[in-house]
Amino acid sequence: DSGVTQTPKHLITATGQRVTLRCSPRSGDLSVYWYQQSLDQGLQFLIQYYNGEERAKGNILERFSAQQFPDLHSELNLSSLELGDSALYFCASSFPDWGNEQFFGPGTRLTVL
Amino acid sequence: AQKVTQAQTEISVVEKEDVTLDCVYETRDTTYYLFWYKQPPSGELVFLIRRNSFDEQNEISGRYSWNFQKSTSSFNFTITASQVVDSAVYFCVTNAGGTSYGKLTFGQGTILTVHP
């Protein structure tokens, strides 16, 4: 158990819908990262937050957004969903951010029908 | 931009064999970290080892060992006396410094199957 929690574990929705994925980092970790794992793209970095502020952005679509709250939990919002958004979404946390290993949550498997 | 290449897509071994997973990375950074992560069939990503770019000393941790050679940009990972529980996808990973902070760049993964 990495100490990072993600909810829900599975999510099935339809095209055009909007969903929210939730992540709670390990106790004491200030950085939260979101990654997407799909068969065609592999594991890709989406976005990083550090103590409530956006720190780095990867190839995150404009339809996707995220935020980190004062209690350090984070949410990833996916809107106008398309079939291609079906993937495993991981949250990770670390403290401090650069150089330290990131600890990953169990992931949320999103299926868009 | 960082790039990680794992030459082996799949490896199949019999239990107790030693297995080496190859990894080559590309970066313009002078300071960086390299990692190996494991993704067992259950799906979670598990951190295994970390090495920074200033330390080329190779180490052994239990049945795991790694060979970091900066001159060839390689970071190979060896499992000694493999076990069925080692069956998983193994990812070679690097981070980006500077403005990319903690972003991790993953290789495409090597599927390791250990047969009893």
Short mmCIF file of C-alpha atoms in Angstrom, two decimals:
data_model
loop_
_atom_site.label_atom_id
_atom_site.label_comp_id
_atom_site.label_asym_id
_atom_site.label_seq_id
_atom_site.Cartn_x
_atom_site.Cartn_y
_atom_site.Cartn_z
CA ASP A 1 0.00 0.00 0.00
CA SER A 2 1.59 3.25 -1.21
CA GLY A 3 -0.51 5.48 1.05
CA VAL A 4 -2.02 7.29 -1.96
CA THR A 5 -5.75 6.78 -2.36
CA GLN A 6 -7.85 7.25 -5.46
CA THR A 7 -11.59 7.13 -5.96
CA PRO A 8 -13.46 5.74 -7.68
CA LYS A 9 -11.67 2.56 -8.70
CA HIS A 10 -13.79 2.12 -11.81
CA LEU A 11 -15.90 4.59 -13.75
CA ILE A 12 -18.09 3.85 -16.73
CA THR A 13 -19.72 6.73 -18.53
CA ALA A 14 -20.92 7.86 -21.93
CA THR A 15 -19.39 10.14 -24.54
CA GLY A 16 -19.96 13.80 -23.91
CA GLN A 17 -20.19 13.41 -20.15
CA ARG A 18 -18.04 14.92 -17.42
CA VAL A 19 -16.37 13.02 -14.57
CA THR A 20 -14.23 13.87 -11.56
CA LEU A 21 -11.42 11.68 -10.28
CA ARG A 22 -10.24 12.17 -6.72
CA CYS A 23 -6.83 11.63 -5.16
CA SER A 24 -5.51 11.89 -1.60
CA PRO A 25 -1.71 12.02 -1.34
CA ARG A 26 0.46 10.33 1.26
CA SER A 27 0.56 12.13 4.57
CA GLY A 28 3.13 14.92 4.38
CA ASP A 29 3.49 14.92 0.59
CA LEU A 30 2.94 18.34 -0.96
CA SER A 31 3.16 17.37 -4.62
CA VAL A 32 0.45 15.57 -6.55
CA TYR A 33 0.85 14.31 -10.09
CA TRP A 34 -1.64 12.91 -12.58
CA TYR A 35 -0.75 10.37 -15.26
CA GLN A 36 -2.74 8.64 -17.97
CA GLN A 37 -2.02 5.08 -19.06
CA SER A 38 -3.47 3.88 -22.35
CA LEU A 39 -2.54 1.07 -24.71
CA ASP A 40 -1.52 3.36 -27.56
CA GLN A 41 0.17 6.18 -25.61
CA GLY A 42 1.64 4.29 -22.67
CA LEU A 43 2.11 6.18 -19.41
CA GLN A 44 1.98 9.93 -19.91
CA PHE A 45 2.35 12.79 -17.47
CA LEU A 46 -0.65 15.12 -17.38
CA ILE A 47 -0.15 17.72 -14.68
CA GLN A 48 1.53 18.44 -11.35
CA TYR A 49 0.43 20.50 -8.37
CA TYR A 50 2.63 21.57 -5.48
CA ASN A 51 1.02 22.83 -2.30
CA GLY A 52 -2.05 24.04 -4.13
CA GLU A 53 -0.37 25.60 -7.14
CA GLU A 54 0.06 24.22 -10.63
CA ARG A 55 3.75 23.38 -11.10
CA ALA A 56 4.06 21.61 -14.45
CA LYS A 57 1.88 20.61 -17.36
CA GLY A 58 2.28 17.75 -19.79
CA ASN A 59 0.17 16.85 -22.80
CA ILE A 60 -3.07 17.52 -20.98
CA LEU A 61 -6.08 18.19 -23.16
CA GLU A 62 -7.97 21.46 -22.78
CA ARG A 63 -11.04 19.38 -21.87
CA PHE A 64 -9.16 18.19 -18.79
CA SER A 65 -8.45 20.28 -15.73
CA ALA A 66 -7.21 19.69 -12.22
CA GLN A 67 -6.85 21.39 -8.90
CA GLN A 68 -5.29 20.79 -5.51
CA PHE A 69 -7.22 21.84 -2.45
CA PRO A 70 -5.93 23.30 0.86
CA ASP A 71 -6.05 19.86 2.46
CA LEU A 72 -3.77 18.75 -0.42
CA HIS A 73 -6.19 16.33 -2.02
CA SER A 74 -6.53 16.75 -5.76
CA GLU A 75 -9.24 16.30 -8.36
CA LEU A 76 -8.90 15.68 -12.08
CA ASN A 77 -11.89 16.81 -14.10
CA LEU A 78 -12.50 15.29 -17.52
CA SER A 79 -15.23 16.83 -19.67
CA SER A 80 -16.80 16.27 -23.09
CA LEU A 81 -15.52 12.74 -22.86
CA GLU A 82 -14.57 10.83 -25.98
CA LEU A 83 -14.02 7.13 -26.56
CA GLY A 84 -10.28 7.76 -26.70
CA ASP A 85 -10.26 9.06 -23.14
CA SER A 86 -10.80 5.51 -21.88
CA ALA A 87 -7.68 4.76 -19.86
CA LEU A 88 -6.22 4.12 -16.45
CA TYR A 89 -5.63 7.38 -14.59
CA PHE A 90 -3.00 7.40 -11.87
CA CYS A 91 -2.34 9.89 -9.17
CA ALA A 92 1.06 10.02 -7.49
CA SER A 93 2.54 12.05 -4.67
CA SER A 94 6.00 12.93 -3.38
CA PHE A 95 7.81 15.27 -0.96
CA PRO A 96 9.84 17.19 -1.90
CA ASP A 97 9.04 17.02 -5.55
CA TRP A 98 12.22 16.93 -7.60
CA GLY A 99 14.35 13.82 -7.51
CA ASN A 100 12.35 11.84 -5.02
CA GLU A 101 10.44 8.78 -6.05
CA GLN A 102 6.75 9.23 -6.65
CA PHE A 103 4.30 6.92 -4.94
CA PHE A 104 1.34 5.92 -7.03
CA GLY A 105 -2.25 5.29 -6.12
CA PRO A 106 -4.14 2.24 -7.37
CA GLY A 107 -5.57 4.15 -10.33
CA THR A 108 -9.04 4.88 -11.66
CA ARG A 109 -10.07 2.89 -14.70
CA LEU A 110 -12.26 5.08 -16.90
CA THR A 111 -14.37 3.49 -19.61
CA VAL A 112 -16.17 5.79 -22.02
CA LEU A 113 -18.92 4.06 -24.02
CA ALA B 1 12.99 16.52 -24.15
CA GLN B 2 13.51 13.34 -22.24
CA LYS B 3 13.09 9.97 -23.89
CA VAL B 4 13.38 6.43 -22.54
CA THR B 5 13.71 3.34 -24.71
CA GLN B 6 13.32 -0.20 -23.46
CA ALA B 7 14.55 -2.51 -26.17
CA GLN B 8 12.73 -5.61 -24.98
CA THR B 9 8.98 -5.65 -25.34
CA GLU B 10 8.57 -9.06 -23.72
CA ILE B 11 10.86 -11.45 -21.88
CA SER B 12 10.00 -14.96 -20.83
CA VAL B 13 12.16 -16.93 -18.37
CA VAL B 14 11.92 -19.96 -16.18
CA GLU B 15 11.98 -19.55 -12.42
CA LYS B 16 15.46 -19.14 -10.87
CA GLU B 17 16.95 -17.73 -14.07
CA ASP B 18 18.59 -14.31 -13.93
CA VAL B 19 17.04 -11.68 -16.17
CA THR B 20 18.31 -8.28 -17.30
CA LEU B 21 16.03 -5.53 -18.54
CA ASP B 22 17.67 -3.00 -20.83
CA CYS B 23 17.05 0.73 -20.79
CA VAL B 24 18.54 3.60 -22.75
CA TYR B 25 17.59 7.20 -22.07
CA GLU B 26 18.06 10.55 -23.76
CA THR B 27 18.34 13.87 -21.99
CA ARG B 28 20.08 17.20 -22.34
CA ASP B 29 20.00 17.71 -18.60
CA THR B 30 23.19 17.30 -16.63
CA THR B 31 21.32 16.51 -13.45
CA TYR B 32 18.57 13.94 -13.46
CA TYR B 33 17.26 10.85 -11.77
CA LEU B 34 16.54 7.41 -13.12
CA PHE B 35 14.04 4.96 -11.69
CA TRP B 36 12.62 1.52 -12.21
CA TYR B 37 8.97 0.88 -11.48
CA LYS B 38 7.03 -2.38 -11.60
CA GLN B 39 3.39 -2.88 -12.56
CA PRO B 40 2.14 -6.32 -11.51
CA PRO B 41 -1.07 -7.81 -12.96
CA SER B 42 -3.07 -6.10 -10.20
CA GLY B 43 -2.29 -2.79 -11.92
CA GLU B 44 -0.61 -0.62 -9.32
CA LEU B 45 2.75 1.02 -10.00
CA VAL B 46 5.42 0.07 -7.50
CA PHE B 47 8.67 1.98 -7.02
CA LEU B 48 11.75 -0.26 -7.09
CA ILE B 49 14.97 1.73 -7.32
CA ARG B 50 16.33 5.26 -7.91
CA ARG B 51 19.69 6.52 -9.10
CA ASN B 52 20.89 10.09 -9.62
CA SER B 53 23.07 11.15 -12.53
CA PHE B 54 26.07 11.90 -10.32
CA ASP B 55 26.34 8.44 -8.89
CA GLU B 56 27.42 5.70 -11.26
CA GLN B 57 28.12 3.22 -8.53
CA ASN B 58 26.23 0.06 -9.22
CA GLU B 59 24.38 -1.51 -6.35
CA ILE B 60 22.63 -4.63 -5.29
CA SER B 61 19.49 -4.69 -3.21
CA GLY B 62 18.35 -8.17 -2.42
CA ARG B 63 17.65 -9.89 -5.74
CA TYR B 64 17.72 -6.57 -7.61
CA SER B 65 20.81 -4.95 -9.07
CA TRP B 66 21.36 -2.17 -11.58
CA ASN B 67 24.05 -1.05 -13.94
CA PHE B 68 24.14 2.68 -14.66
CA GLN B 69 26.55 3.85 -17.35
CA LYS B 70 26.35 7.54 -18.10
CA SER B 71 28.72 7.24 -21.07
CA THR B 72 26.25 5.04 -22.92
CA SER B 73 23.09 6.51 -21.32
CA SER B 74 22.07 3.09 -20.12
CA PHE B 75 20.37 2.04 -16.91
CA ASN B 76 19.91 -1.72 -16.96
CA PHE B 77 18.10 -3.66 -14.26
CA THR B 78 18.75 -7.25 -13.25
CA ILE B 79 16.65 -9.65 -11.23
CA THR B 80 18.63 -12.56 -9.85
CA ALA B 81 17.01 -15.95 -9.31
CA SER B 82 13.67 -14.82 -10.71
CA GLN B 83 10.43 -15.92 -9.11
CA VAL B 84 6.90 -16.27 -10.46
CA VAL B 85 5.87 -13.24 -8.36
CA ASP B 86 8.31 -11.13 -10.39
CA SER B 87 5.98 -11.44 -13.39
CA ALA B 88 4.98 -7.87 -14.20
CA VAL B 89 5.57 -4.98 -16.55
CA TYR B 90 8.77 -3.13 -15.71
CA PHE B 91 9.20 0.53 -16.57
CA CYS B 92 12.42 2.47 -16.84
CA VAL B 93 11.71 6.09 -15.92
CA THR B 94 13.51 9.40 -15.81
CA ASN B 95 12.58 12.81 -14.48
CA ALA B 96 13.06 16.25 -16.04
CA GLY B 97 14.70 19.02 -14.12
CA GLY B 98 14.31 22.73 -14.56
CA THR B 99 10.86 23.94 -15.39
CA SER B 100 9.43 20.45 -15.72
CA TYR B 101 10.05 19.76 -12.06
CA GLY B 102 8.84 16.32 -11.06
CA LYS B 103 7.44 15.13 -14.36
CA LEU B 104 8.33 11.49 -14.99
CA THR B 105 8.96 10.15 -18.47
CA PHE B 106 8.28 6.42 -18.81
CA GLY B 107 9.65 3.90 -21.23
CA GLN B 108 7.15 1.74 -23.03
CA GLY B 109 7.65 -1.09 -20.55
CA THR B 110 8.98 -4.65 -20.69
CA ILE B 111 6.58 -7.47 -19.95
CA LEU B 112 8.38 -10.07 -17.85
CA THR B 113 6.83 -13.51 -17.51
CA VAL B 114 8.44 -15.96 -15.12
CA HIS B 115 7.30 -19.54 -15.60
CA PRO B 116 7.41 -22.08 -12.77
#
